[in-house]
Amino acid sequence: MRLREINRRELQALRKLREELGPDIDGAFKGRKVLIAPEGRREVFVASRRACRTLAAMGKEPYFAGLYIGEIRKGDFVLGLEGAALLGQEAKRVYVSDEAEQLVLYGRDVFSKSVTKVVGELQRGDRCLIVNSRSEVIGIGRFKGPREEVSIENILDRGWYLRSGR
């Protein structure tokens, strides 16, 4: 399986993420190359330039390289948890209480009373990172707005790995 640098169309899909998560996410990729597995799984990775030079010097075709950040599905970039962790301090994020952290890791949504801090301006429907009190990204959510009982819909969380049985 060959990895290649991301092309213009794929880069546009990745940049749509910036519109939702915040303009500062470009800094998370500074000094790194964005690579994609072009066939089949279309997974996206970021790797340091040094790692890319080392791979090129080895003359191998790796299955993956660097940090998995997400994948391209039907022309859209779907952010993965490690990609979210990489963006952690650059993106829109919602901090939750310790009690809510447990619930998020079990796949539950976040109620407005459990939100301790919001960083960035969130609009209804925006994706955001769900962060615990130690500033660790524990999930990705969709902002539902303050007037509803549930403020953040849990899209993907770190507990998923344990619940999926993989």
XYZ file of N, CA and C in Angstrom:
498
model
N 0.856 -1.174 0.000
C 0.000 0.000 0.000
C 0.897 1.231 0.000
N 0.679 2.101 -0.906
C 1.457 3.324 -0.988
C 0.729 4.461 -0.282
N 1.494 5.275 0.369
C 0.971 6.515 0.922
C 1.441 7.639 0.020
N 0.625 8.645 -0.124
C 1.009 9.810 -0.913
C 0.576 11.060 -0.169
N 1.123 12.199 -0.589
C 0.688 13.459 0.005
C -0.737 13.739 -0.435
N -1.460 14.395 0.422
C -2.858 14.701 0.171
C -2.973 15.665 -1.019
N -3.979 15.460 -1.873
C -4.142 16.335 -3.037
C -5.047 17.529 -2.696
N -5.250 18.406 -3.646
C -5.998 19.644 -3.418
C -7.445 19.384 -2.986
N -8.126 18.459 -3.638
C -9.522 18.160 -3.308
C -9.636 17.592 -1.888
N -8.721 16.691 -1.543
C -8.720 16.104 -0.198
C -8.365 17.154 0.854
N -7.461 18.052 0.482
C -7.082 19.132 1.391
C -8.269 20.056 1.659
N -9.096 20.279 0.645
C -10.300 21.093 0.836
C -11.242 20.428 1.846
N -11.360 19.114 1.771
C -12.198 18.389 2.734
C -11.651 18.569 4.150
N -10.332 18.533 4.275
C -9.700 18.732 5.576
C -9.909 20.168 6.065
N -9.865 21.126 5.148
C -10.027 22.535 5.541
C -11.456 22.868 5.957
N -12.440 22.087 5.514
C -13.821 22.293 5.975
C -13.879 22.139 7.495
N -13.015 21.280 7.992
C -12.935 21.061 9.435
C -12.592 22.366 10.149
N -11.750 23.170 9.513
C -11.340 24.449 10.099
C -12.542 25.372 10.298
N -13.482 25.323 9.365
C -14.672 26.163 9.476
C -15.468 25.823 10.737
N -15.501 24.552 11.089
C -16.263 24.131 12.267
C -15.463 24.236 13.560
N -14.231 23.739 13.524
C -13.467 23.622 14.764
C -12.645 24.858 15.121
N -12.424 25.746 14.182
C -11.701 26.969 14.500
C -10.512 27.210 13.599
N -10.176 28.482 13.404
C -9.125 28.848 12.449
C -7.716 28.468 12.880
N -7.501 28.171 14.140
C -6.150 27.903 14.617
C -5.666 26.483 14.355
N -6.489 25.633 13.750
C -6.073 24.245 13.603
C -4.924 24.060 12.622
N -4.682 25.032 11.737
C -3.560 24.920 10.807
C -2.231 24.782 11.548
N -2.123 25.397 12.721
C -0.896 25.312 13.502
C -0.564 23.894 13.947
N -1.569 23.059 14.083
C -1.348 21.676 14.518
C -0.609 20.868 13.456
N -0.699 21.287 12.201
C -0.057 20.545 11.115
C 1.258 21.176 10.660
N 1.643 22.271 11.270
C 2.855 22.973 10.872
C 4.084 22.075 11.039
N 4.907 22.030 10.002
C 6.120 21.224 10.038
C 5.888 19.745 9.795
N 4.667 19.377 9.413
C 4.323 17.974 9.164
C 3.754 17.828 7.763
N 3.824 16.626 7.256
C 3.194 16.319 5.981
C 1.906 15.547 6.239
N 0.898 15.847 5.439
C -0.361 15.131 5.523
C -0.355 14.081 4.424
N -0.490 12.817 4.823
C -0.418 11.680 3.906
C -1.752 10.959 3.870
N -2.005 10.292 2.754
C -3.248 9.536 2.624
C -2.963 8.194 1.971
N -3.695 7.188 2.393
C -3.683 5.883 1.728
C -4.732 6.001 0.610
N -4.316 6.104 -0.641
C -5.247 6.468 -1.714
C -6.231 5.383 -2.123
N -5.944 4.155 -1.796
C -6.810 3.062 -2.242
C -7.588 2.485 -1.071
N -8.822 2.166 -1.309
C -9.625 1.478 -0.311
C -9.944 2.303 0.905
N -9.148 2.181 1.944
C -9.516 2.723 3.249
C -9.397 4.236 3.362
N -8.628 4.918 2.551
C -8.509 6.381 2.487
C -8.236 7.026 3.847
N -7.395 6.380 4.640
C -7.028 6.910 5.947
C -6.021 8.043 5.772
N -6.101 9.026 6.670
C -5.244 10.198 6.608
C -4.317 10.202 7.822
N -3.048 10.497 7.568
C -2.016 10.507 8.606
C -1.242 11.818 8.543
N -0.648 12.214 9.649
C 0.336 13.290 9.632
C 1.643 12.699 10.133
N 2.717 13.091 9.458
C 4.043 12.597 9.829
C 5.034 13.747 9.726
N 6.046 13.698 10.547
C 7.079 14.729 10.479
C 7.820 14.597 9.148
N 8.394 15.676 8.715
C 9.161 15.653 7.455
C 10.343 14.692 7.573
N 10.915 14.635 8.751
C 12.053 13.719 8.981
C 11.614 12.261 8.809
N 10.448 11.918 9.369
C 9.935 10.553 9.224
C 9.670 10.236 7.752
N 9.164 11.198 7.010
C 8.911 10.985 5.581
C 10.210 10.764 4.817
N 11.245 11.523 5.153
C 12.555 11.328 4.505
C 13.112 9.939 4.828
N 12.947 9.513 6.075
C 13.425 8.187 6.481
C 12.694 7.088 5.715
N 11.376 7.211 5.590
C 10.597 6.225 4.828
C 11.032 6.188 3.370
N 11.258 7.349 2.789
C 11.690 7.409 1.388
C 13.049 6.749 1.220
N 13.946 6.966 2.176
C 15.280 6.370 2.106
C 15.226 4.854 2.252
N 14.251 4.338 2.974
C 14.113 2.893 3.167
C 13.604 2.211 1.906
N 12.922 2.952 1.065
C 12.405 2.376 -0.171
C 11.260 1.390 0.037
N 10.563 1.504 1.145
C 9.446 0.599 1.453
C 8.121 1.300 1.184
N 7.072 0.514 1.062
C 5.722 1.043 0.919
C 4.955 0.706 2.190
N 4.937 1.625 3.146
C 4.313 1.323 4.440
C 2.795 1.269 4.364
N 2.221 0.532 5.293
C 0.774 0.441 5.434
C 0.232 1.724 6.062
N 0.992 2.306 6.987
C 0.654 3.582 7.591
C 1.942 4.247 8.032
N 1.870 5.549 8.302
C 3.044 6.294 8.756
C 2.576 7.487 9.570
N 3.219 7.721 10.669
C 2.864 8.874 11.480
C 1.653 8.609 12.356
N 0.876 9.654 12.561
C -0.285 9.606 13.433
C -1.556 9.602 12.602
N -2.420 8.622 12.836
C -3.709 8.555 12.158
C -4.579 9.693 12.668
N -5.100 10.527 11.753
C -5.928 11.661 12.195
C -7.377 11.564 11.726
N -7.660 10.654 10.810
C -9.028 10.520 10.317
C -9.041 9.837 8.970
N -10.146 9.999 8.253
C -10.255 9.395 6.930
C -11.180 10.216 6.052
N -11.061 10.001 4.761
C -11.935 10.648 3.786
C -13.049 9.657 3.459
N -14.297 10.081 3.723
C -15.469 9.258 3.406
C -16.417 10.078 2.551
N -16.696 9.573 1.366
C -17.631 10.239 0.445
C -17.263 11.704 0.254
N -15.983 11.984 0.136
C -15.512 13.340 -0.108
C -15.403 14.223 1.117
N -15.801 13.723 2.288
C -15.715 14.495 3.526
C -14.622 13.927 4.422
N -13.974 14.808 5.175
C -12.974 14.372 6.136
C -13.668 14.062 7.450
N -13.443 12.852 7.966
C -14.011 12.418 9.245
C -12.864 12.362 10.250
N -12.916 13.243 11.223
C -11.866 13.357 12.226
C -11.866 12.165 13.158
N -10.684 11.608 13.413
C -10.526 10.525 14.377
C -10.105 11.080 15.729
N -10.101 10.248 16.742
C -9.776 10.708 18.092
C -8.339 11.188 18.232
N -7.398 10.525 17.576
C -6.010 10.984 17.675
C -5.817 12.297 16.944
N -6.541 12.477 15.854
C -6.525 13.771 15.173
C -7.101 14.850 16.073
N -8.162 14.515 16.787
C -8.777 15.463 17.720
C -7.792 15.822 18.827
N -7.060 14.837 19.327
C -6.077 15.095 20.382
C -4.967 16.010 19.864
N -4.574 15.835 18.608
C -3.549 16.684 18.011
C -4.034 18.131 17.919
N -5.307 18.313 17.645
C -5.891 19.649 17.513
C -6.283 20.253 18.848
N -6.207 19.480 19.906
C -6.751 19.820 21.217
C -6.707 21.266 21.653
N -5.574 21.916 21.628
C -5.475 23.289 22.128
C -5.782 24.325 21.056
N -5.983 23.878 19.823
C -6.211 24.810 18.725
C -7.686 24.928 18.353
N -8.503 23.972 18.755
C -9.879 23.872 18.265
C -10.898 24.349 19.291
N -12.128 24.522 18.810
C -13.252 24.801 19.710
C -13.429 23.586 20.609
N -13.610 23.847 21.898
C -13.710 22.718 22.817
C -14.607 23.055 23.998
N -15.149 22.006 24.558
C -16.034 22.120 25.702
C -15.436 21.277 26.825
N -15.197 21.909 27.959
C -14.688 21.200 29.125
C -15.871 20.686 29.934
N -15.737 19.467 30.437
C -16.817 18.866 31.212
C -16.328 18.502 32.615
N -17.267 18.359 33.519
C -16.955 17.982 34.899
C -16.434 16.550 34.946
N -15.839 16.178 36.070
C -15.319 14.820 36.233
C -16.431 13.777 36.122
N -17.589 14.100 36.660
C -18.715 13.164 36.590
C -19.159 12.971 35.139
N -19.201 14.064 34.390
C -19.616 13.987 32.986
C -18.575 13.241 32.154
N -17.303 13.342 32.534
C -16.247 12.618 31.809
C -16.560 11.122 31.788
N -16.926 10.587 32.924
C -17.270 9.163 33.001
C -18.406 8.824 32.044
N -19.425 9.661 32.032
C -20.579 9.412 31.171
C -20.208 9.501 29.694
N -19.377 10.471 29.334
C -18.924 10.602 27.938
C -18.193 9.337 27.516
N -17.340 8.810 28.383
C -16.572 7.606 28.044
C -17.457 6.362 27.911
N -18.677 6.450 28.411
C -19.658 5.384 28.215
C -20.591 5.676 27.044
N -20.267 6.727 26.270
C -21.036 7.024 25.072
C -22.217 7.951 25.272
N -22.340 8.523 26.436
C -23.484 9.394 26.736
C -23.246 10.810 26.231
N -24.325 11.555 26.027
C -24.262 12.951 25.629
C -23.936 13.826 26.841
N -23.613 15.092 26.578
C -23.248 16.024 27.643
C -24.407 16.983 27.889
N -24.879 17.040 29.114
C -25.921 17.983 29.498
C -25.291 19.332 29.816
N -26.035 20.390 29.608
C -25.507 21.741 29.792
C -24.976 21.967 31.211
N -25.576 21.359 32.228
C -25.122 21.562 33.609
C -23.743 20.944 33.867
N -23.279 20.054 32.979
C -21.977 19.405 33.146
C -20.840 20.156 32.466
N -21.170 21.184 31.701
C -20.155 21.965 30.993
C -19.541 22.965 31.964
N -18.209 22.918 32.098
C -17.529 23.824 33.019
C -16.900 25.014 32.304
N -16.611 24.847 31.000
C -15.950 25.926 30.256
C -16.127 25.659 28.772
N -16.292 26.721 27.992
C -16.383 26.620 26.532
C -15.305 27.515 25.941
N -14.502 26.982 25.034
C -13.466 27.758 24.360
C -13.825 27.837 22.881
N -14.001 29.048 22.406
C -14.400 29.273 21.021
C -15.898 29.507 20.946
N -16.310 30.138 19.874
C -17.727 30.431 19.693
C -18.388 29.288 18.955
N -19.341 28.653 19.613
C -20.027 27.513 19.023
C -21.387 27.917 18.477
N -21.671 27.444 17.287
C -22.978 27.632 16.663
C -23.690 26.288 16.653
N -24.980 26.316 16.655
C -25.777 25.093 16.618
C -25.323 24.208 15.441
N -25.015 22.955 15.722
C -24.579 22.006 14.703
C -23.076 21.898 14.540
N -22.307 22.808 15.146
C -20.845 22.748 15.047
C -20.308 21.529 15.780
N -19.243 20.971 15.227
C -18.504 19.944 15.959
C -17.564 20.638 16.930
N -17.277 19.967 18.024
C -16.342 20.492 19.013
C -15.669 19.306 19.696
N -14.591 19.598 20.368
C -13.900 18.569 21.132
C -14.457 18.572 22.544
N -14.602 17.394 23.109
C -15.033 17.253 24.496
C -13.772 16.973 25.308
N -13.527 17.814 26.308
C -12.258 17.799 27.037
C -12.532 17.645 28.527
N -11.677 16.873 29.207
C -11.844 16.701 30.656
C -11.124 17.816 31.423
N -11.164 17.768 32.722
C -10.575 18.819 33.555
C -9.054 18.878 33.461
N -8.429 17.827 32.920
C -6.976 17.791 32.745
C -6.566 18.178 31.322
N -7.504 18.745 30.575
C -7.306 19.197 29.186
C -7.012 18.051 28.219
N -7.458 16.842 28.547
C -7.313 15.693 27.655
C -8.565 15.578 26.793
N -8.364 15.396 25.489
C -9.508 15.233 24.599
C -10.076 13.834 24.827
N -11.347 13.777 25.226
C -11.987 12.487 25.490
C -13.051 12.145 24.456
N -13.375 13.109 23.593
C -14.380 12.822 22.584
C -14.581 13.954 21.600
N -15.416 13.663 20.632
C -15.829 14.642 19.626
C -17.344 14.718 19.707
N -17.861 15.933 19.744
C -19.301 16.105 19.870
C -19.855 17.103 18.881
N -21.167 17.200 18.859
C -21.862 18.186 18.030
C -22.684 19.056 18.966
N -22.480 20.366 18.852
C -23.150 21.330 19.720
C -24.618 21.439 19.337
N -25.481 21.226 20.312
C -26.922 21.258 20.077
C -27.570 22.545 20.543
N -26.839 23.371 21.230
C -27.402 24.649 21.656
C -27.819 24.655 23.103
N -27.758 25.814 23.742
C -28.027 25.914 25.174
C -29.498 25.788 25.554
N -30.418 25.904 24.617
C -31.832 25.872 24.980
C -32.387 24.454 25.103
N -31.600 23.496 24.695
C -32.059 22.111 24.774
C -31.519 21.456 26.041
N -32.110 20.382 26.437
C -31.645 19.678 27.626
C -30.243 19.104 27.413
N -29.974 18.574 26.216
C -28.660 18.034 25.893
C -27.906 19.083 25.096
N -26.750 19.503 25.591
C -25.976 20.536 24.916
C -25.044 19.972 23.854
N -24.398 18.843 24.148
C -23.418 18.267 23.229
C -23.787 16.813 22.950
N -24.004 16.509 21.686
C -24.246 15.121 21.273
C -22.891 14.434 21.127
N -22.720 13.305 21.756
C -21.476 12.546 21.682
C -21.427 11.819 20.340
N -20.451 12.172 19.494
C -20.284 11.529 18.195
C -19.307 10.356 18.305
N -18.192 10.598 18.985
C -17.144 9.582 19.133
C -16.377 9.881 20.401
N -16.070 8.846 21.178
C -15.338 9.061 22.433
C -14.303 7.968 22.636
N -13.377 8.229 23.541
C -12.284 7.274 23.810
C -12.786 5.946 24.366
N -13.889 5.917 25.012
C -14.451 4.677 25.522
C -14.947 3.741 24.433
N -15.136 4.272 23.235
C -15.601 3.463 22.101
C -14.682 2.266 21.856
N -13.371 2.478 22.003
C -12.422 1.385 21.762
C -12.699 0.204 22.682
N -13.017 0.494 23.932
C -13.309 -0.590 24.878
C -14.671 -1.214 24.604
N -15.665 -0.388 24.298
C -17.012 -0.904 24.064
C -17.105 -1.708 22.778
N -16.271 -1.390 21.786
C -16.368 -2.079 20.486
C -15.771 -3.485 20.538
N -14.944 -3.752 21.539
C -14.369 -5.091 21.678
C -13.235 -5.381 20.712
N -12.638 -4.349 20.150
C -11.540 -4.534 19.191
C -10.227 -4.657 19.863
